[in-house]
Amino acid sequence: MKKLILIGRVAAGKTTLSQALLGEDIKYYKTQSIHYGETIIDTPGEYTELRQTSGALALYAYEADIVGLVLSANEPYSIYSPCITSMVNREVIGIITGIDKPDARPDLVENWLRLAGCKKIFRVSSYTGEGIDEILDYLKDDE
């Protein structure tokens, strides 16, 4: 399986998504540091939000096969600059979390991820399981 790094702001759903992808019970905990797993690198949202720590994300992106930019379906704005995917020499996918939320706007969020440069975008709910299998299939090695 290809290694995926999840990048996004605080409360974007990265850790919950990571648990769903790994088939674990979903339980909330605040990611305090980079969690380097066998197939998933889960990053704290502060690393994305703070300029002082954002450089670490670029370095950890080189440890992954695929970079996942994560935005919740009810985000009020995008934290990603246009064409930001050109900053890494890895494939970058967009992941919209929380599509089951009552105030979800996945079409708007997808537009933001496309503007950031994501060509492939997944819509998921870690709680209902919708979209999880599609990401897992995408991460399978082609061997």
mmCIF file of C-alpha atoms in Angstrom:
data_model
loop_
_atom_site.group_PDB
_atom_site.id
_atom_site.type_symbol
_atom_site.label_atom_id
_atom_site.label_comp_id
_atom_site.label_asym_id
_atom_site.label_seq_id
_atom_site.Cartn_x
_atom_site.Cartn_y
_atom_site.Cartn_z
ATOM 1 C CA MET A 1 0.000 0.000 0.000
ATOM 2 C CA LYS A 2 1.226 3.479 -0.832
ATOM 3 C CA LYS A 3 2.045 5.761 2.098
ATOM 4 C CA LEU A 4 -0.291 8.751 2.494
ATOM 5 C CA ILE A 5 0.420 11.958 4.406
ATOM 6 C CA LEU A 6 -2.651 13.851 5.605
ATOM 7 C CA ILE A 7 -2.326 17.639 5.709
ATOM 8 C CA GLY A 8 -5.012 20.057 6.820
ATOM 9 C CA ARG A 9 -6.020 22.560 9.444
ATOM 10 C CA VAL A 10 -7.082 21.782 13.019
ATOM 11 C CA ALA A 11 -10.376 19.823 13.125
ATOM 12 C CA ALA A 12 -10.343 18.998 9.402
ATOM 13 C CA GLY A 13 -10.859 15.305 10.226
ATOM 14 C CA LYS A 14 -7.366 13.965 9.513
ATOM 15 C CA THR A 15 -7.053 11.726 12.563
ATOM 16 C CA THR A 16 -10.617 10.442 12.255
ATOM 17 C CA LEU A 17 -9.969 9.685 8.577
ATOM 18 C CA SER A 18 -6.737 7.942 9.499
ATOM 19 C CA GLN A 19 -8.608 5.740 11.984
ATOM 20 C CA ALA A 20 -11.294 4.933 9.393
ATOM 21 C CA LEU A 21 -8.697 4.028 6.741
ATOM 22 C CA LEU A 22 -6.937 1.731 9.192
ATOM 23 C CA GLY A 23 -10.204 0.087 10.271
ATOM 24 C CA GLU A 24 -9.810 1.294 13.854
ATOM 25 C CA ASP A 25 -12.543 2.386 16.235
ATOM 26 C CA ILE A 26 -13.102 6.092 15.814
ATOM 27 C CA LYS A 27 -12.276 7.982 18.965
ATOM 28 C CA TYR A 28 -11.314 11.597 19.200
ATOM 29 C CA TYR A 29 -7.885 12.641 20.306
ATOM 30 C CA LYS A 30 -5.879 15.722 19.476
ATOM 31 C CA THR A 31 -2.839 14.991 17.356
ATOM 32 C CA GLN A 32 0.016 16.747 19.165
ATOM 33 C CA SER A 33 2.896 15.704 16.927
ATOM 34 C CA ILE A 34 3.426 13.994 13.611
ATOM 35 C CA HIS A 35 2.190 10.408 13.864
ATOM 36 C CA TYR A 36 4.310 8.357 11.474
ATOM 37 C CA GLY A 37 2.507 5.095 10.782
ATOM 38 C CA GLU A 38 3.267 2.261 8.405
ATOM 39 C CA THR A 39 0.846 3.511 5.735
ATOM 40 C CA ILE A 40 -0.373 6.903 7.008
ATOM 41 C CA ILE A 41 1.406 9.995 8.280
ATOM 42 C CA ASP A 42 -1.043 12.041 10.374
ATOM 43 C CA THR A 43 -0.015 15.650 10.981
ATOM 44 C CA PRO A 44 -1.205 18.216 13.524
ATOM 45 C CA GLY A 45 -3.340 20.978 12.034
ATOM 46 C CA GLU A 46 -1.110 23.612 13.586
ATOM 47 C CA TYR A 47 1.669 22.533 11.229
ATOM 48 C CA THR A 48 -0.506 23.686 8.340
ATOM 49 C CA GLU A 49 -1.754 26.832 10.028
ATOM 50 C CA LEU A 50 1.530 28.192 11.402
ATOM 51 C CA ARG A 51 4.299 29.409 9.145
ATOM 52 C CA GLN A 52 6.921 28.383 11.705
ATOM 53 C CA THR A 53 6.005 24.687 11.420
ATOM 54 C CA SER A 54 4.704 24.441 7.859
ATOM 55 C CA GLY A 55 8.181 23.671 6.526
ATOM 56 C CA ALA A 56 8.133 20.386 8.423
ATOM 57 C CA LEU A 57 5.196 19.295 6.259
ATOM 58 C CA ALA A 58 7.274 19.722 3.116
ATOM 59 C CA LEU A 59 9.978 17.514 4.601
ATOM 60 C CA TYR A 60 7.538 14.816 5.723
ATOM 61 C CA ALA A 61 5.847 14.893 2.303
ATOM 62 C CA TYR A 62 9.032 13.330 0.932
ATOM 63 C CA GLU A 63 8.423 10.345 3.227
ATOM 64 C CA ALA A 64 5.054 9.669 1.566
ATOM 65 C CA ASP A 65 4.024 8.443 -1.848
ATOM 66 C CA ILE A 66 0.876 10.587 -1.928
ATOM 67 C CA VAL A 67 0.039 13.890 -0.252
ATOM 68 C CA GLY A 68 -3.576 14.280 0.868
ATOM 69 C CA LEU A 69 -4.867 17.830 1.287
ATOM 70 C CA VAL A 70 -7.786 17.541 3.682
ATOM 71 C CA LEU A 71 -10.669 20.007 3.960
ATOM 72 C CA SER A 72 -13.864 19.491 5.905
ATOM 73 C CA ALA A 73 -17.056 19.759 3.859
ATOM 74 C CA ASN A 74 -18.229 22.616 6.079
ATOM 75 C CA GLU A 75 -15.078 24.758 5.958
ATOM 76 C CA PRO A 76 -15.797 28.505 5.882
ATOM 77 C CA TYR A 77 -12.754 29.101 3.629
ATOM 78 C CA SER A 78 -9.796 27.277 2.097
ATOM 79 C CA ILE A 79 -6.398 27.408 3.763
ATOM 80 C CA TYR A 80 -4.654 26.304 0.570
ATOM 81 C CA SER A 81 -3.213 28.785 -1.887
ATOM 82 C CA PRO A 82 -3.955 28.398 -5.592
ATOM 83 C CA CYS A 83 -1.589 25.926 -7.283
ATOM 84 C CA ILE A 84 0.018 24.919 -3.966
ATOM 85 C CA THR A 85 0.390 21.340 -5.187
ATOM 86 C CA SER A 86 3.361 22.473 -7.277
ATOM 87 C CA MET A 87 5.320 22.811 -4.014
ATOM 88 C CA VAL A 88 5.940 19.052 -3.741
ATOM 89 C CA ASN A 89 7.150 16.468 -6.215
ATOM 90 C CA ARG A 90 4.586 13.910 -5.077
ATOM 91 C CA GLU A 91 1.099 13.182 -6.283
ATOM 92 C CA VAL A 92 -1.374 15.370 -4.388
ATOM 93 C CA ILE A 93 -5.000 14.354 -3.886
ATOM 94 C CA GLY A 94 -7.837 16.266 -2.291
ATOM 95 C CA ILE A 95 -9.939 14.720 0.452
ATOM 96 C CA ILE A 96 -13.236 16.238 1.547
ATOM 97 C CA THR A 97 -14.185 14.962 4.994
ATOM 98 C CA GLY A 98 -17.478 15.214 6.832
ATOM 99 C CA ILE A 99 -19.721 14.992 3.787
ATOM 100 C CA ASP A 100 -22.466 13.725 6.114
ATOM 101 C CA LYS A 101 -22.548 16.972 8.133
ATOM 102 C CA PRO A 102 -25.817 18.932 7.848
ATOM 103 C CA ASP A 103 -23.985 22.106 6.772
ATOM 104 C CA ALA A 104 -21.706 20.328 4.273
ATOM 105 C CA ARG A 105 -20.899 22.104 1.005
ATOM 106 C CA PRO A 106 -18.763 19.530 -0.808
ATOM 107 C CA ASP A 107 -19.118 21.160 -4.238
ATOM 108 C CA LEU A 108 -17.635 24.431 -2.950
ATOM 109 C CA VAL A 109 -14.857 22.621 -1.106
ATOM 110 C CA GLU A 110 -14.074 20.560 -4.215
ATOM 111 C CA ASN A 111 -13.685 23.794 -6.187
ATOM 112 C CA TRP A 112 -11.173 25.036 -3.598
ATOM 113 C CA LEU A 113 -9.174 21.798 -3.816
ATOM 114 C CA ARG A 114 -9.149 21.948 -7.612
ATOM 115 C CA LEU A 115 -7.926 25.551 -7.416
ATOM 116 C CA ALA A 116 -5.141 24.335 -5.115
ATOM 117 C CA GLY A 117 -4.135 21.930 -7.895
ATOM 118 C CA CYS A 118 -5.717 18.612 -6.887
ATOM 119 C CA LYS A 119 -6.750 16.545 -9.903
ATOM 120 C CA LYS A 120 -8.162 13.575 -7.946
ATOM 121 C CA ILE A 121 -10.637 14.343 -5.158
ATOM 122 C CA PHE A 122 -12.345 12.005 -2.719
ATOM 123 C CA ARG A 123 -15.493 12.758 -0.729
ATOM 124 C CA VAL A 124 -15.665 10.817 2.520
ATOM 125 C CA SER A 125 -17.467 10.334 5.783
ATOM 126 C CA SER A 126 -15.308 8.548 8.318
ATOM 127 C CA TYR A 127 -18.396 7.837 10.411
ATOM 128 C CA THR A 128 -20.641 6.320 7.722
ATOM 129 C CA GLY A 129 -17.736 4.831 5.758
ATOM 130 C CA GLU A 130 -18.779 6.505 2.510
ATOM 131 C CA GLY A 131 -15.759 6.996 0.248
ATOM 132 C CA ILE A 132 -13.296 5.128 2.488
ATOM 133 C CA ASP A 133 -13.044 2.090 0.186
ATOM 134 C CA GLU A 134 -12.333 4.354 -2.789
ATOM 135 C CA ILE A 135 -9.318 5.865 -1.032
ATOM 136 C CA LEU A 136 -8.086 2.430 0.075
ATOM 137 C CA ASP A 137 -8.384 1.116 -3.493
ATOM 138 C CA TYR A 138 -6.482 4.156 -4.753
ATOM 139 C CA LEU A 139 -3.674 3.551 -2.271
ATOM 140 C CA LYS A 140 -3.163 -0.074 -3.286
ATOM 141 C CA ASP A 141 0.153 -0.784 -4.936
ATOM 142 C CA ASP A 142 -0.120 -1.501 -8.647
ATOM 143 C CA GLU A 143 2.205 -4.472 -8.397
#
